[in-house]
Coordinates of C-alpha atoms and ligand atoms in Angstrom, one line a residue:
X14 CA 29.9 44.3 54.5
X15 CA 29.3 40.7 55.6
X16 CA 29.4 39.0 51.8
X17 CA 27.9 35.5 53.6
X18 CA 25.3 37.0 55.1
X19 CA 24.2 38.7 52.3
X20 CA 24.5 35.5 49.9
X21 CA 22.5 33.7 52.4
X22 CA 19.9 35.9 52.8
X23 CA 19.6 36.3 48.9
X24 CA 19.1 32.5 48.7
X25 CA 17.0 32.3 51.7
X26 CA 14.4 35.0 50.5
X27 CA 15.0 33.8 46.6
X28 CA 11.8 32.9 44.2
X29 CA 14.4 29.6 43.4
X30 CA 14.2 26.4 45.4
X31 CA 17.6 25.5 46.9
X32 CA 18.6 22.7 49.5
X33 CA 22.2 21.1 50.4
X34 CA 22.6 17.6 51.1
X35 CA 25.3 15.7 52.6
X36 CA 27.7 13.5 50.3
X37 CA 25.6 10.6 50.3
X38 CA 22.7 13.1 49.6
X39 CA 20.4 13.8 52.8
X40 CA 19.4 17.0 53.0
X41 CA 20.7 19.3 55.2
X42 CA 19.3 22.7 54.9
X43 CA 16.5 24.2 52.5
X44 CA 15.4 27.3 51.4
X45 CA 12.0 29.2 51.7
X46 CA 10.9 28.8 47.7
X47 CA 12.2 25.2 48.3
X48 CA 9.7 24.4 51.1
X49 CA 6.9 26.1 49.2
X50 CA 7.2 23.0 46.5
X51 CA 7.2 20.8 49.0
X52 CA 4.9 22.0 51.5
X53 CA 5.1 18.6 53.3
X54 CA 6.3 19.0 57.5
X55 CA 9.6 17.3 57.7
X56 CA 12.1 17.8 54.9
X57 CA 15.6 18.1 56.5
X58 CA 16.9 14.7 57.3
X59 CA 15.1 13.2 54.6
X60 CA 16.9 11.8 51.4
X61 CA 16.6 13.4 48.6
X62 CA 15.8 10.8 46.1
X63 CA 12.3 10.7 48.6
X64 CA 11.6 14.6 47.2
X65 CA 12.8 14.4 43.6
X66 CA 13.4 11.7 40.4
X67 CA 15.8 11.8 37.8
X68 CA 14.6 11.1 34.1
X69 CA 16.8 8.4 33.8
X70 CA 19.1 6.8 36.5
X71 CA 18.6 8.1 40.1
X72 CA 19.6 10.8 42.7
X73 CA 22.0 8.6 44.6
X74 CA 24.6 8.0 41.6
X75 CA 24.3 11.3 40.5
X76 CA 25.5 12.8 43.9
X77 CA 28.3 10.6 44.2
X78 CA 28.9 11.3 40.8
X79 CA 29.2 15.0 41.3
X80 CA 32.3 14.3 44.0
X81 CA 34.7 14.0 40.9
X82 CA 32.6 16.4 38.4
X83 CA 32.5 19.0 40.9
X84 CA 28.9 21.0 39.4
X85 CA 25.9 19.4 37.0
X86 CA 23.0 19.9 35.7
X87 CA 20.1 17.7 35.5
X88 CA 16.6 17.9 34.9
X89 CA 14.4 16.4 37.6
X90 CA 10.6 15.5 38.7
X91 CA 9.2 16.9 41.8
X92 CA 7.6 14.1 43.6
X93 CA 4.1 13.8 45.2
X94 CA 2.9 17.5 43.3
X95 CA -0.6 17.7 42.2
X96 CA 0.5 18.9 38.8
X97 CA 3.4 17.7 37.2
X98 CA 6.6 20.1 38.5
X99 CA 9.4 19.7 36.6
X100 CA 13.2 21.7 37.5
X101 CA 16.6 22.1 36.0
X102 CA 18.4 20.9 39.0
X103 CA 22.3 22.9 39.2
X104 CA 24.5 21.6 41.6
X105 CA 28.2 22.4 42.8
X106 CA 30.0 20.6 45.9
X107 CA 30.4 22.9 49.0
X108 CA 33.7 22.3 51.3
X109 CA 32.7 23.1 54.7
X110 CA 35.0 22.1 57.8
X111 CA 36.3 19.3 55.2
X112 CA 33.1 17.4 54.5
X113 CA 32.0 17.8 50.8
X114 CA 28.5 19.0 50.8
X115 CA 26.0 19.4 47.7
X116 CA 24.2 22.6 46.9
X117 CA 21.7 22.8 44.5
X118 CA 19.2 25.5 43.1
X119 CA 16.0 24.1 40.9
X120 CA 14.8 26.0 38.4
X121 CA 11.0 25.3 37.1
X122 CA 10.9 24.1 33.9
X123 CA 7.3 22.5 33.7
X124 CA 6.0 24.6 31.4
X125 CA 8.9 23.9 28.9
X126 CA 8.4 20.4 29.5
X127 CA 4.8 20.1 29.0
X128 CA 5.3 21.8 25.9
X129 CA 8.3 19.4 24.6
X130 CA 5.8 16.8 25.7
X131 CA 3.2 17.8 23.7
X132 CA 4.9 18.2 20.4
X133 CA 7.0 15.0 20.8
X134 CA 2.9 13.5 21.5
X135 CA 2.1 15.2 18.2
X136 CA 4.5 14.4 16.2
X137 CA 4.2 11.0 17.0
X138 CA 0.8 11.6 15.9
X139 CA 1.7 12.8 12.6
X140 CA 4.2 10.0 12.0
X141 CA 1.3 7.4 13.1
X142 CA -0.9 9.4 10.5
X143 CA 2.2 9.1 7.8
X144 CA 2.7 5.5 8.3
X145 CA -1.0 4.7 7.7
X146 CA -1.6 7.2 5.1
X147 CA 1.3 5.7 3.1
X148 CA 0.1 2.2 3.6
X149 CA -2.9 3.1 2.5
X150 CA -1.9 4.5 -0.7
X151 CA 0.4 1.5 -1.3
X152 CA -3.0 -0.9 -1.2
X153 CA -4.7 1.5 -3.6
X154 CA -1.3 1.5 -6.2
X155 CA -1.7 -2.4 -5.8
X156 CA -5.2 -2.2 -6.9
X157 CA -4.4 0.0 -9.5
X158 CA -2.2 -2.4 -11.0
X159 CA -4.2 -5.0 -9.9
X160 CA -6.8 -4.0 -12.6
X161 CA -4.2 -2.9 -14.9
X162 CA -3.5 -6.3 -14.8
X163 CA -7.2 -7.9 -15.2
X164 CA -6.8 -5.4 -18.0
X165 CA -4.3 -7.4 -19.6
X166 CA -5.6 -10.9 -18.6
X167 CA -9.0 -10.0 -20.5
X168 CA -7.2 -8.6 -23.9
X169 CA -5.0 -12.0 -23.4
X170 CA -8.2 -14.1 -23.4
X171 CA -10.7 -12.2 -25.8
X172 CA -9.1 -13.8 -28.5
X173 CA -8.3 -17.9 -27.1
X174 CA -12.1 -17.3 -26.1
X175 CA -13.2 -16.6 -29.5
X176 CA -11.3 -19.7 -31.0
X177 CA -12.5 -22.0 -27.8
X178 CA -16.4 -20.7 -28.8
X179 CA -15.7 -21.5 -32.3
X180 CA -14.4 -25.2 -31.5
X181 CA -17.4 -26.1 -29.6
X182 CA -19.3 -24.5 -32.4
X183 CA -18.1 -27.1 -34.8
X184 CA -17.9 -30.1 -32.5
X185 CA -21.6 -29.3 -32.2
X186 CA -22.4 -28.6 -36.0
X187 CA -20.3 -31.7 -37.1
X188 CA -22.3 -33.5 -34.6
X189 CA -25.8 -33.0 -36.1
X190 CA -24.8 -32.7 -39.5
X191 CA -23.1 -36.8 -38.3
X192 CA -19.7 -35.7 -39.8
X193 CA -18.2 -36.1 -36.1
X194 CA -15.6 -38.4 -37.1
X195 CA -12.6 -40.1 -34.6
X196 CA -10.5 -37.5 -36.3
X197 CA -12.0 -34.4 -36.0
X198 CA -12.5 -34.7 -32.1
X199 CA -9.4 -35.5 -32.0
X200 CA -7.9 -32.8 -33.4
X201 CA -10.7 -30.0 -31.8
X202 CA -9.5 -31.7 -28.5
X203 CA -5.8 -30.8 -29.0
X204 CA -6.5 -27.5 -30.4
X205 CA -8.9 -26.5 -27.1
X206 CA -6.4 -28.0 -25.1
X207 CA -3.4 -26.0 -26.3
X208 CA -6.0 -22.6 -26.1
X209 CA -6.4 -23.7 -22.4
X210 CA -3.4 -23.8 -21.2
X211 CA -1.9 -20.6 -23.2
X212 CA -4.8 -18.9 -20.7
X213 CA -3.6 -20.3 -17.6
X214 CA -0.3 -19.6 -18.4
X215 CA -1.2 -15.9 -19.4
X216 CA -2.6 -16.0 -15.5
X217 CA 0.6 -17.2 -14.3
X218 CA 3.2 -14.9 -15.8
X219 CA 0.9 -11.7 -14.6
X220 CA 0.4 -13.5 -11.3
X221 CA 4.4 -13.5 -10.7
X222 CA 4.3 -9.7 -11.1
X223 CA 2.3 -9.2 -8.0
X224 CA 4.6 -11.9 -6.2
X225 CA 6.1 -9.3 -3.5
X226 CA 9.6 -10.7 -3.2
X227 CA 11.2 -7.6 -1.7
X228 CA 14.7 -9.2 -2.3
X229 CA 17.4 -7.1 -4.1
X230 CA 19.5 -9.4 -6.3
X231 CA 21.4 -8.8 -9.6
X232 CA 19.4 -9.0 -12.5
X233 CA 19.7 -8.1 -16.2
X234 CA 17.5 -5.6 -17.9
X235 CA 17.1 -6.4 -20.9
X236 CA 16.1 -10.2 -20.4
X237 CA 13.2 -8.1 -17.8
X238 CA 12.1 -5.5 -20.9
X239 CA 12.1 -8.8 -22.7
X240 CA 9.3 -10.5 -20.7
X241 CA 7.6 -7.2 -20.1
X242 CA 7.3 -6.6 -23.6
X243 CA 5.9 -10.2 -23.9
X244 CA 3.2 -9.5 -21.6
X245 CA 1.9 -6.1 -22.7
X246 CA 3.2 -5.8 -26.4
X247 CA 0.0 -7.5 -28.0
X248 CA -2.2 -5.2 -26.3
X249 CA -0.1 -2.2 -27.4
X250 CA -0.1 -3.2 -30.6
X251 CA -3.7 -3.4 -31.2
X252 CA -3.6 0.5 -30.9
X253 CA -1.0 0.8 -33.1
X254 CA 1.5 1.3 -30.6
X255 CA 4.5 -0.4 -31.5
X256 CA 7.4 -0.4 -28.4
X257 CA 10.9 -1.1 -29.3
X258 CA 13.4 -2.3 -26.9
X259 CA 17.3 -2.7 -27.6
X260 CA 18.1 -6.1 -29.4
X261 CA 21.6 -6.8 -27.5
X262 CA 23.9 -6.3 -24.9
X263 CA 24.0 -7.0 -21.0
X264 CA 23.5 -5.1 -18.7
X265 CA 23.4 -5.9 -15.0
X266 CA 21.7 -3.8 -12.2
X267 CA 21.3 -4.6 -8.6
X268 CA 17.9 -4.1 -7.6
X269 CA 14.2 -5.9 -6.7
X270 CA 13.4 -7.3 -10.5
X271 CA 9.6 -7.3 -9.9
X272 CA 9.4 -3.6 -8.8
X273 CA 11.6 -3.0 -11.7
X274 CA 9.1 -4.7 -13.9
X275 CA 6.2 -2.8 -12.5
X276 CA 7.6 0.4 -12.4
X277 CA 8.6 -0.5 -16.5
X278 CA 4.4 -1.6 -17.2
X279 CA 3.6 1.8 -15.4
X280 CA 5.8 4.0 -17.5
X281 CA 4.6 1.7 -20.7
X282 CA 0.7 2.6 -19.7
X283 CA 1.2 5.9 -19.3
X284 CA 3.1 6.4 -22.3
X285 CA 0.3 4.4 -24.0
X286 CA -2.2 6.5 -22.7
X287 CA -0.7 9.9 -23.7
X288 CA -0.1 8.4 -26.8
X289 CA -4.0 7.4 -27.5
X290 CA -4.9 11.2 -25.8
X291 CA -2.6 13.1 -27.8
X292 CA -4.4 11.0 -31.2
X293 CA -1.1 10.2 -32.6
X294 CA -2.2 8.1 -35.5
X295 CA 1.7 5.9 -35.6
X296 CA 2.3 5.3 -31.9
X297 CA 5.9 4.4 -31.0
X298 CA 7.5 3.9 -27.6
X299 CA 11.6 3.8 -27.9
X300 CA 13.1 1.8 -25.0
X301 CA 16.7 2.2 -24.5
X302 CA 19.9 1.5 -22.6
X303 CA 22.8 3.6 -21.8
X304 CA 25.6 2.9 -19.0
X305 CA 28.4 5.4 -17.4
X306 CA 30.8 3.6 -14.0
X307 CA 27.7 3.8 -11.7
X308 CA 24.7 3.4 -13.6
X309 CA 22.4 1.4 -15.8
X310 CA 19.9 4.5 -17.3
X311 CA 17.0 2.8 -19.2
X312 CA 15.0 5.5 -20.8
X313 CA 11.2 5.6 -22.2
X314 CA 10.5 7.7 -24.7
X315 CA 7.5 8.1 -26.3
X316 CA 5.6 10.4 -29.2
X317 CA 2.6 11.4 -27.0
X318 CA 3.2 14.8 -27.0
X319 CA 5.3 15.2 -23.4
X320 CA 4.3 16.3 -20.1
X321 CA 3.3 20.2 -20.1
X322 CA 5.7 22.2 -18.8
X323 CA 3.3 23.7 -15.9
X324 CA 2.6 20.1 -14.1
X325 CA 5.8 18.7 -14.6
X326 CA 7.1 19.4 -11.2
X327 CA 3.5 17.2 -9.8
X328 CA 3.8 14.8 -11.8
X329 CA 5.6 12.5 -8.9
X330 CA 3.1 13.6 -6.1
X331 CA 0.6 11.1 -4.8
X332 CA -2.8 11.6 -6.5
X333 CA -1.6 14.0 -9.2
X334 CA -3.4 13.1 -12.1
X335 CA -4.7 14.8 -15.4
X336 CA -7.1 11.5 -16.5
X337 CA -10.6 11.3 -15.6
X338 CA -11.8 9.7 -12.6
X339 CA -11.9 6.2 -14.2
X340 CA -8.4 6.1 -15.8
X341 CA -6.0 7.7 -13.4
X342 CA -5.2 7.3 -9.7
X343 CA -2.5 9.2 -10.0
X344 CA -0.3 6.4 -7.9
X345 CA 1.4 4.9 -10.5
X346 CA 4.7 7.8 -11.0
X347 CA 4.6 8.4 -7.0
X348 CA 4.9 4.6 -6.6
X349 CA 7.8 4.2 -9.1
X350 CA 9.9 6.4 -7.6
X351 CA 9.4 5.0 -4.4
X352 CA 10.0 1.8 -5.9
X353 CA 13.4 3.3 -7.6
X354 CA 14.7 5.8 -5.2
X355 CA 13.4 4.4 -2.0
X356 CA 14.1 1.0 -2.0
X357 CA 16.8 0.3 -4.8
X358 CA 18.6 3.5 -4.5
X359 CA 18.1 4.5 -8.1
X360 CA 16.5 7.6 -9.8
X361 CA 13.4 8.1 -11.6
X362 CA 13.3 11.0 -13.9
X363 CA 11.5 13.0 -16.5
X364 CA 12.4 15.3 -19.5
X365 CA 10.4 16.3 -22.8
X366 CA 12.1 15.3 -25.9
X367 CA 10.8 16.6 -29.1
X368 CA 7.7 14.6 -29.9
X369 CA 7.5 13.4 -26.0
X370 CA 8.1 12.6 -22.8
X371 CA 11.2 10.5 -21.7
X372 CA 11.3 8.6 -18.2
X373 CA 14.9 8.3 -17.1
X374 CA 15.5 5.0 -14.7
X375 CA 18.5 4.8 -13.5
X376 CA 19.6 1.7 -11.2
X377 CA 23.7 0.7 -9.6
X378 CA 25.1 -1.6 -11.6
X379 CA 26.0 -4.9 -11.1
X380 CA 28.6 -7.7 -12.4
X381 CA 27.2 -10.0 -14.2
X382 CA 27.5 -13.2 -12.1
X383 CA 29.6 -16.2 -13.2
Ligands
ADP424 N1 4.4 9.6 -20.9 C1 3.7 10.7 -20.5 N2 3.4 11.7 -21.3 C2 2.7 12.8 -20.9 N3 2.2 12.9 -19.6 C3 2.5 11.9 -18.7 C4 3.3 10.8 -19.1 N4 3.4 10.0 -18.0 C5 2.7 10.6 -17.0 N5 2.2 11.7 -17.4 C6 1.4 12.7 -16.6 O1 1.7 12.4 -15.2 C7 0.4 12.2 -14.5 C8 0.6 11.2 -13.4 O2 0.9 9.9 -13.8 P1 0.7 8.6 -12.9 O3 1.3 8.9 -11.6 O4 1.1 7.4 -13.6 O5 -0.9 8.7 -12.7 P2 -2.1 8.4 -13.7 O6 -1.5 7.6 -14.8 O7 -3.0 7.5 -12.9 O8 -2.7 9.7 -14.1 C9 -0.5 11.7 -15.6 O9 -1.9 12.0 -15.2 C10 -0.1 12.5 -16.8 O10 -0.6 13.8 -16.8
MG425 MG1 -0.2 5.9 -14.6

């Protein structure tokens, strides 16, 4: 039995493409399956960075390469093919008569490749649809608050506006009646003035909410629940909602202070508003502070009535609402945990006390600076 002749004949007749090329990688010799791909007249002689590409890097280094490696494998690109032919190239050096030859056997692997193609197209796809989808909802969150916070502006003003109406009423009355003395302009002057710029202010403090400073700094909570509270207590309060917040202590996190701030008025609304649903006639939001070696956890408790056991897992997920069309946009507990989690590295979480539901924010904690 001839064992070379029967290898060569098995790799002439074989359904896989195989070549040699010299060590600086013309090719020498090629099989019958090997011709088929490239049905082109002269092959031998040619090099074979002229028949095939490399994904990355070419056919030149790759054969000299191989000298020390001894066998690779590579996948390649058929050139000048009507369809895209792709091959798992194998190689190993031959010694013959002490020249180090190169043989290698292809393998087809379009079909695999299309495919990994494809899905690496889709998914790219699907990441694209991600992106704009969560941009998207982040415009929407922002006009969410936005009109929370036109909300607020308008409960800030009804009452300044009232005053400012009345003011003019009695310049105007004092005027025809001719009892419009120095004195009395005077002092209608200074009181609409003082009315004017409590409004403008009021615009200012809500507008620094929306300023979106990304920037993580130390800050201290209780100083931000302050200012919060100063903001959106009144309106609470006209409900009969009072919302307590702890009177002392420090405590520093590290964290963006606005989205802190927001994610606080969002867990203050809602609270608010399952207070008002549930018809709670003493409304009472409990703010509080507690601290272990890692973590600031503020906590906001209310007496609403809690989050119903069956929704409590949805609660976080975009769009989840139980309010009517008008009220909810379900945004405002998805956004606050992106806020937390994603970019502070914090937690948002929820539980059901006994007369309500408790958010749980936890942020790292920081030294207090000097
Ligand atoms: N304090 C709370 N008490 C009871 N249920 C709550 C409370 N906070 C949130 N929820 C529930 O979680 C849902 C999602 O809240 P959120 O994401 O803020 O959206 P939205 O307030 O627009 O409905 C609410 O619709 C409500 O059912
Ligand atoms: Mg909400």
């Amino acid at each position: 039995m001839n064992s070379s002749s029967i290898f060569s004949q098995a790799i002439i007749n074989s359904q896989v493409g195989f070549c040699v090329v010299d060590e600086h990688g013309k090719i020498l010799l090629i099989n019958n399956a090997f011709g088929r791909i490239n049905p082109a007249k002269k092959i031998i002689g040619r090099h074979l960075s002229t028949v095939i590409k490399l994904g990355q890097g070419s056919v030149k280094k790759w054969i000299s390469a191989l000298h020390q490696e001894r066998q690779a494998q590579i996948e390649v690109e058929f050139r000048d093919q009507k369809t895209p032919f792709f091959a798992i190239a194998n190689a190993s050096i031959i010694e013959e008569d002490g020249h180090q030859l190169v043989g290698i056997f292809f393998t087809e692997s379009s079909a695999q490749k299309l495919l990994t193609n494809e899905l690496e197209r889709q998914v790219a796809i699907e990441i694209e649809k991600n992106r704009k989808k969560e941009l998207m909802m982040q415009s929407q969150a922002k006009l969410a608050t936005m009109g929370e916070m036109i909300a607020n502006i308008a409960h800030q003003w009804r009452q300044p506006l009232n005053i400012l109406a009345l003011i003019l009423q009695d310049n105007y009355i004092k005027f025809q009646l001719k009892q419009l003395t120095e004195e009395v302009v005077e002092k209608n002057y200074e009181k609409a003035n003082n009315l004017l710029q409590y409004m403008s202010q009021t615009i200012d403090d809500f507008r620094s909410f929306f300023k979106n400073d990304e920037s993580q700094e130390p800050f201290e909570i209780r100083q931000a629940l302050q200012s919060i509270i100063e903001l959106v207590g009144t309106r609470f309060a006209t409900t009969r909602t009072k919302v307590i917040i702890p009177q002392a202590g420090d405590y520093w996190v590290y964290g963006t202070q606005n989205g802190f701030k927001q994610v606080i008025i969002n867990l203050l609304n809602n609270a608010h508003e399952a207070i008002l649903a549930s018809k709670q006639s003493e409304g009472k939001i409990e703010v509080s502070i507690k601290q272990d070696n890692k973590y600031i956890h503020v906590y906001v408790a209310d007496n609403g009535g809690g989050v119903p056991e069956n929704i409590v897992e949805q609660i976080f997920e975009p769009y989840f609402t139980t309010k009517h069309q008008t009220q909810g946009t379900g945004l405002g507990l998805y956004m606050s945990k992106q806020i937390i989690e994603k970019n502070d590295n914090g937690k948002l979480e929820v539980s059901n006390g006994e007369n309500g539901a408790i958010f749980c924010v936890a942020l790292p904690k920081a030294s207090a600076p000097h």
